[in-house]
Short mmCIF file of C-alpha atoms in Angstrom, two decimals:
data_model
loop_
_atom_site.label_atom_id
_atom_site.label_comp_id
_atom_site.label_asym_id
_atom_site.label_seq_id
_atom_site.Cartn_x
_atom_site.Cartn_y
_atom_site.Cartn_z
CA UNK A 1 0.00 0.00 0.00
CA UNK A 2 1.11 3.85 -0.58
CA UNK A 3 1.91 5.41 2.55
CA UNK A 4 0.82 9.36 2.60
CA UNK A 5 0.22 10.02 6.21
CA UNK A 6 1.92 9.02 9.53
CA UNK A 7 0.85 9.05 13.24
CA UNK A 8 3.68 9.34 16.02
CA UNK A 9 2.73 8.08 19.33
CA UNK A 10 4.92 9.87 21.69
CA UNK A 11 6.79 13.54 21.38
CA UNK A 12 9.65 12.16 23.21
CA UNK A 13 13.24 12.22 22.13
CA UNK A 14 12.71 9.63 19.64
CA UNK A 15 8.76 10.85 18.83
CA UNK A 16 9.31 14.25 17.87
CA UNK A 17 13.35 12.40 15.64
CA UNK A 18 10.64 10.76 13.68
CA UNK A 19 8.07 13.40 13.26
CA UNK A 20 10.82 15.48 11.97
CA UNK A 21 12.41 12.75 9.36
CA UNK A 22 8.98 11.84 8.53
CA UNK A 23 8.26 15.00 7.49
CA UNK A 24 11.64 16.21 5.80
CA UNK A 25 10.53 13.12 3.32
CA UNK A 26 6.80 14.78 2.53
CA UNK A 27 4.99 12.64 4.68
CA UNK A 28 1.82 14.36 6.52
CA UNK A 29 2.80 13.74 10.16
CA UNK A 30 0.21 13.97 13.10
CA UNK A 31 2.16 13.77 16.54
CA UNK A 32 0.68 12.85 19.77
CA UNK A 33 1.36 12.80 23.76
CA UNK A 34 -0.24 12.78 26.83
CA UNK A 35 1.35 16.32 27.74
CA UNK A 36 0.79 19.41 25.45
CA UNK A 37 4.19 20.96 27.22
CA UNK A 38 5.93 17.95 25.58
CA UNK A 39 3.70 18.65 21.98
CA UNK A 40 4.79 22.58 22.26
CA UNK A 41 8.38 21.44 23.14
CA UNK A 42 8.85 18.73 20.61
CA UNK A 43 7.54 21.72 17.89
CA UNK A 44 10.33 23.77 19.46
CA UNK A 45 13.10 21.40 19.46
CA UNK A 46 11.90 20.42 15.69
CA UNK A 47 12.12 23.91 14.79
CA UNK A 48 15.35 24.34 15.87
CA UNK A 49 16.84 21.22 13.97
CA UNK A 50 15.50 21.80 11.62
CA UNK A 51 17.42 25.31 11.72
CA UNK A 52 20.63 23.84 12.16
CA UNK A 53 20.23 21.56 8.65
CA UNK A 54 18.94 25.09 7.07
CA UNK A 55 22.34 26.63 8.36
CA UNK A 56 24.64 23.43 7.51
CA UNK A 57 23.40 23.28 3.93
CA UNK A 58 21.70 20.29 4.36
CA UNK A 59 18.05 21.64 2.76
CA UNK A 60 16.85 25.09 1.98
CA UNK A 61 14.27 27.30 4.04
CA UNK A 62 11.31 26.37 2.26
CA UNK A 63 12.18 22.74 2.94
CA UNK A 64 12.42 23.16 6.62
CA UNK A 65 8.84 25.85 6.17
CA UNK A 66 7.30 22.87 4.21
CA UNK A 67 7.85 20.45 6.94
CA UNK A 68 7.18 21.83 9.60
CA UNK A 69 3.60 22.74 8.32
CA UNK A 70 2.77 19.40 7.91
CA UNK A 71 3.49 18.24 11.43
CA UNK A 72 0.26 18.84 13.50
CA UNK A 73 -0.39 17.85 16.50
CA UNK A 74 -3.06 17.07 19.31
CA UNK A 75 -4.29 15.24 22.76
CA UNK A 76 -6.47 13.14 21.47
CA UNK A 77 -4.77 9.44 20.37
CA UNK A 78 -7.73 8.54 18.32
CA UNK A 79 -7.28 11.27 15.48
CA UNK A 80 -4.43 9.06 14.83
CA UNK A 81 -6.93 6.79 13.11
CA UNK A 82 -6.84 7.92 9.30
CA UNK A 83 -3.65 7.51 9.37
CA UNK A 84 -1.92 4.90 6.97
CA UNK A 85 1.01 3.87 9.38
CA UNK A 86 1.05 4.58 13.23
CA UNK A 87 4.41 4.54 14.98
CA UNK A 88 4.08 4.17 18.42
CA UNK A 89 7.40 6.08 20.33
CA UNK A 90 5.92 5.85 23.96
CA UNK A 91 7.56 4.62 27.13
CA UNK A 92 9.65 1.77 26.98
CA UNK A 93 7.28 -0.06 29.16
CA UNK A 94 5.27 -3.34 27.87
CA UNK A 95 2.22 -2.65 29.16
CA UNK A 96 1.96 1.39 28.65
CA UNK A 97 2.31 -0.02 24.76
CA UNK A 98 -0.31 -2.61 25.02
CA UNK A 99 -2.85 0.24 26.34
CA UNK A 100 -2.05 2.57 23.87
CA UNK A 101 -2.90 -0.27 21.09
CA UNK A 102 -6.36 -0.77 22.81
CA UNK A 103 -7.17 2.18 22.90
CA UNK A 104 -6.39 3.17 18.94
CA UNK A 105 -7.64 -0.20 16.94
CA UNK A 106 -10.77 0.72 17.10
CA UNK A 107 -10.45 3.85 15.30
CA UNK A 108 -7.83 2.86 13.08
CA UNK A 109 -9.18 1.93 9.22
CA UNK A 110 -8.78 -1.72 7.99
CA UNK A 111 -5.73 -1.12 6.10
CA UNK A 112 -3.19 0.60 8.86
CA UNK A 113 -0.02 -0.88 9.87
CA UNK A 114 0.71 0.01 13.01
CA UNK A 115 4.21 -0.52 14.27
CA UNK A 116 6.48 0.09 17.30
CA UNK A 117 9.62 1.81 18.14
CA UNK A 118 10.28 -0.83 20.52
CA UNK A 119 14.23 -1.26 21.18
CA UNK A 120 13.68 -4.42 22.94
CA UNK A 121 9.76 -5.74 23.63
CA UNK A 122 8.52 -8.76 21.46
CA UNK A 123 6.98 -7.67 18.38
CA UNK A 124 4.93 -11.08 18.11
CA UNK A 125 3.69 -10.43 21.70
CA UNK A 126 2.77 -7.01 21.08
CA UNK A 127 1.10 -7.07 17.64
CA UNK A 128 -0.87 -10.18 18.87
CA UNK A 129 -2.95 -7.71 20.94
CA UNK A 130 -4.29 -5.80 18.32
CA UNK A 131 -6.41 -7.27 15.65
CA UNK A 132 -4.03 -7.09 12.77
CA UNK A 133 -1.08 -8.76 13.82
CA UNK A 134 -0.41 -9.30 10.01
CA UNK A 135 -0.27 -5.77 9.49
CA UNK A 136 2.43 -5.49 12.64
CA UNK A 137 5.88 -5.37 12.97
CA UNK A 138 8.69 -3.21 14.91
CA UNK A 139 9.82 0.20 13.24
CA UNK A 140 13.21 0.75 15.82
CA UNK A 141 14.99 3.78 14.89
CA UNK A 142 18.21 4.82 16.64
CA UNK A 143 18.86 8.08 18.34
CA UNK A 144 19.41 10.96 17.37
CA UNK A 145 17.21 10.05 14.28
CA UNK A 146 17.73 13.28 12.13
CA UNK A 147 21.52 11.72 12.61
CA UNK A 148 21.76 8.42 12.53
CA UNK A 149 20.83 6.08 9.26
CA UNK A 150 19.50 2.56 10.65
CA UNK A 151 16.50 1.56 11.44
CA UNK A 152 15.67 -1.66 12.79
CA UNK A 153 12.63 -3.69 11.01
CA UNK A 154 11.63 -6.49 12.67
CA UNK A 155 8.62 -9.20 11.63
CA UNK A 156 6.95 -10.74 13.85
CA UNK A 157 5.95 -14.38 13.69
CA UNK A 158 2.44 -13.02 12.02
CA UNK A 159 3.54 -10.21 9.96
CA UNK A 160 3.27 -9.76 6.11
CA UNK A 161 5.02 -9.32 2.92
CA UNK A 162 2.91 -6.45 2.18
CA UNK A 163 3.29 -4.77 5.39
CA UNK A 164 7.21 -5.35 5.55
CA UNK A 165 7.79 -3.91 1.91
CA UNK A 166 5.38 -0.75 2.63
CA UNK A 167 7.62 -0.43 5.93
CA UNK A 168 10.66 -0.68 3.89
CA UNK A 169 9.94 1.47 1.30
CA UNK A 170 9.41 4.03 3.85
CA UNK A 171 12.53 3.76 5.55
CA UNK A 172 14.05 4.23 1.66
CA UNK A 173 12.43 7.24 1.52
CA UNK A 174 13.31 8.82 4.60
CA UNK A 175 16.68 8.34 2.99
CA UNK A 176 18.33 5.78 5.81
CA UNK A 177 18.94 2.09 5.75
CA UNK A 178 16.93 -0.71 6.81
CA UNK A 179 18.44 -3.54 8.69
CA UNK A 180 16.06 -6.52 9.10
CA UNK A 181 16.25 -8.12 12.57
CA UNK A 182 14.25 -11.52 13.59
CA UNK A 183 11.94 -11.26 16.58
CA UNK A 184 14.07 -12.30 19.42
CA UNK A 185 14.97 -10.52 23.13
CA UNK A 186 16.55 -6.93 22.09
CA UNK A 187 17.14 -7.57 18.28
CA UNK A 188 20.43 -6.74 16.90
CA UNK A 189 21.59 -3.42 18.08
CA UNK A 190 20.64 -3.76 21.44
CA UNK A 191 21.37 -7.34 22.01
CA UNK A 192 24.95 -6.03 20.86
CA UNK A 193 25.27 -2.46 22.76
CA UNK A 194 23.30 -3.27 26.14
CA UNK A 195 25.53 -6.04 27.53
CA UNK A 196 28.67 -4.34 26.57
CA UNK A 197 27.49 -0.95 28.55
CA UNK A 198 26.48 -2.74 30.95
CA UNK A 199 29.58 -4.87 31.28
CA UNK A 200 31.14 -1.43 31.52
CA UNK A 201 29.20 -0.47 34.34
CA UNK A 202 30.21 -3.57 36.00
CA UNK A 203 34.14 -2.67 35.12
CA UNK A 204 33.38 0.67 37.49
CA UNK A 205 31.27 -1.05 40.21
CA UNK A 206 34.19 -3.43 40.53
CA UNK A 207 36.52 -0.98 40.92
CA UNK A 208 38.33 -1.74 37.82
CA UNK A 209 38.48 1.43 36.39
CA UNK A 210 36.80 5.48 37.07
CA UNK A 211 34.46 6.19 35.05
CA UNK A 212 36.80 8.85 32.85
CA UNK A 213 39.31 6.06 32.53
CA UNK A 214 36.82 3.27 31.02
CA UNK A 215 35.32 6.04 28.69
CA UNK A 216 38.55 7.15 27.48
CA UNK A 217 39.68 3.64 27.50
CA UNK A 218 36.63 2.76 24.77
CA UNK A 219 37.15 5.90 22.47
CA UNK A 220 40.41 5.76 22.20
CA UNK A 221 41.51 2.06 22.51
CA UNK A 222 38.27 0.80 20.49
CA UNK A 223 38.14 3.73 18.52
CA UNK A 224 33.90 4.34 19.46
CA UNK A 225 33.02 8.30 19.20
CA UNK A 226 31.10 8.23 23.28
CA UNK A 227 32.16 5.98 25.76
CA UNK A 228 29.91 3.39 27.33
CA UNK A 229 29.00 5.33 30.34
CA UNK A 230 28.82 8.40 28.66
CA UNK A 231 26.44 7.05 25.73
CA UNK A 232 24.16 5.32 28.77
CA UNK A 233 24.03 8.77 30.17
CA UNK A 234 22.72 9.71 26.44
CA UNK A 235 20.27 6.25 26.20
CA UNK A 236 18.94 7.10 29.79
CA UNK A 237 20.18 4.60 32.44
CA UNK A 238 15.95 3.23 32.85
CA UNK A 239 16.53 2.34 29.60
CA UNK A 240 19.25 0.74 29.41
CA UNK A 241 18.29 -0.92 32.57
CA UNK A 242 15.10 -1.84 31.30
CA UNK A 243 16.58 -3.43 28.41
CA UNK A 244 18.74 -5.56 30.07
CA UNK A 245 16.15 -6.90 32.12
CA UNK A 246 14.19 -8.05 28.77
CA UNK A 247 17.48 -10.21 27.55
CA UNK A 248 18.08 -11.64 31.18
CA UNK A 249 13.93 -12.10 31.70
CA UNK A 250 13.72 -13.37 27.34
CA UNK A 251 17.11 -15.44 27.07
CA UNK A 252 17.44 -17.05 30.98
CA UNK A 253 21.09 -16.30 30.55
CA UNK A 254 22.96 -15.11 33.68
CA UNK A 255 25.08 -12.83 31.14
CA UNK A 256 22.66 -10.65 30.90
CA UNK A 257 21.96 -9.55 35.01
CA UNK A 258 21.76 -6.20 34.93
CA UNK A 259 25.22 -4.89 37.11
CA UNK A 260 23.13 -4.07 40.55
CA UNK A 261 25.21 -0.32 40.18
CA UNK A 262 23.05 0.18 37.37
CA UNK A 263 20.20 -0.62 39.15
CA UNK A 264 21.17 1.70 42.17
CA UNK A 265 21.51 4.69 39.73
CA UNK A 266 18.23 3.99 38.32
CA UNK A 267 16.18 3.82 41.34
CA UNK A 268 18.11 7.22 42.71
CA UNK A 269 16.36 8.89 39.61
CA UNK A 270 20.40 9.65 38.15
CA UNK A 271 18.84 8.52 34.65
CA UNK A 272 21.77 10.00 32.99
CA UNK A 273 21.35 13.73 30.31
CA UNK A 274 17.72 14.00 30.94
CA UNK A 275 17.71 14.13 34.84
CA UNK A 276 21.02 16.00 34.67
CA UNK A 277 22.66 13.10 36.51
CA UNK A 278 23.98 9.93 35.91
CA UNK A 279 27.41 8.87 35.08
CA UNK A 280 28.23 12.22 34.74
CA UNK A 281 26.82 15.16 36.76
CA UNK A 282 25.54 17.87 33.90
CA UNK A 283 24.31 20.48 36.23
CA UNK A 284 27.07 22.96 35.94
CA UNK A 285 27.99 25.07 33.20
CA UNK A 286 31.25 23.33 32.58
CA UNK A 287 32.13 19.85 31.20
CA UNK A 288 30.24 17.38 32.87
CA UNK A 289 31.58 15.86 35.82
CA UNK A 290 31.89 12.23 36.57
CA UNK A 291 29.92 10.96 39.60
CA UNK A 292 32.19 7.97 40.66
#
């Protein structure tokens, strides 16, 4: 099927990435969230982004005016329902994804795919609580996603041909590269990045190393542009933490127990960038400082 119009669950960090790709490539994007501070912020922080590709020679001014007028936005989740795809780009949380997909099926017309920005959560499991699992799958971008050029598909046990090549083509014509990922604990990325960050976190907790000497240890021994701690602190540490516990809860492999440091960070609220605290302490005005 031709996709024309998209609906973003979510004006999160990686909701209001996609609303902004989505429509750079002339899709008709309408963005939702639970908050209209995150809505007027997501516009903002679109705006500006947007601004720094004008001023980087990356598209013109009537690129970035064109785009931005086709993002709207509103409250309501159910005017998401003439929409040809749905992306849902809420909380990382199982069952905050399950409700949202309850609530929007029955408003959503025959022929929708609808699709998750899940980094970790089974697709099968998910889509098989709608009523078109065929018409299903995971849509994971990465982060920043005006930036970076994967995305993630991944099928679930039920999913199409049709709805995987619609999917596909869209990801062609955002301009980035699709990487398709069976439905197991964490896919590909994930599966890959999670244990080694938190393997990293475990090198500090042990006492191994600060955390300045593992992060400079990884950029310039390995040759990776963040260090592990610092690109947790970028993830958010519930994340991270969160996806750990979905390979150790999925697989049954002690390899994958989240380091209990992590855990302690977490449940102090030092979620890394976004709470100003994590790894690093970003509250002054300087570099930011490491907090162990």
């Amino acid at each position: 099927m031709e996709i024309a119009s998209i609906g973003i669950v979510g004006a999160g960090q990686m909701g209001n990435g996609i609303a902004h790709v989505c429509a750079l490539a002339g899709y008709d994007v309408t963005l939702t969230d639970v908050s209209k501070d995150a809505l007027d912020a997501a516009l903002d922080l679109i705006g500006q982004n947007l601004d720094r590709q004008v001023q980087r020679d990356r598209i013109d001014a009537a690129a970035r005016d064109a785009a931005l007028a086709r993002i709207a936005t509103t409250l309501t989740l159910t005017d998401l329902g003439a929409c040809d795809l749905v992306i849902e780009a809420a909380t990382e949380r199982e069952t905050i994804k399950q409700a949202i997909f309850e609530d929007l099926v029955p408003h959503l017309k025959p022929e929708t795919i609808l699709t998750s920005n899940t980094s970790s959560i089974s697709i099968t499991r998910l889509a098989s609580r709608t009523d078109r699992p065929e018409k299903f799958m995971g849509f994971h971008f990465m982060n920043p996603v005006p930036v970076m050029q994967l995305v993630e598909l991944i099928r679930g046990i039920a999913t199409d041909d049709e709805t995987y090549a619609a999917c596909q083509a869209v990801v062609e014509r955002l301009g980035k590269t699709a990487a398709t990922a069976e439905d197991f604990p964490a896919f590909m990325v994930n599966r890959i990045l999670m244990p080694m960050i938190n393997e990293a976190v475990y090198t500090l907790y042990e006492g191994v190393g600060t955390v300045t000497s593992i992060d400079t240890s990884m950029k310039l021994g390995a040759n990776h542009p963040m260090g592990p701690l610092e690109l947790a602190d970028f993830i958010g540490l519930d994340t991270c933490l969160a996806i750990m516990n979905v390979l150790h809860d999925g697989l049954a492999d002690t390899k994958y127990r989240p380091c209990p440091l992590l855990v302690k960070y977490v449940e102090a609220g030092w979620l890394g960038r976004k709470s100003l605290r994590g790894f690093y302490d970003y509250r002054g005005e300087g570099d930011p400082v490491p907090t162990r």
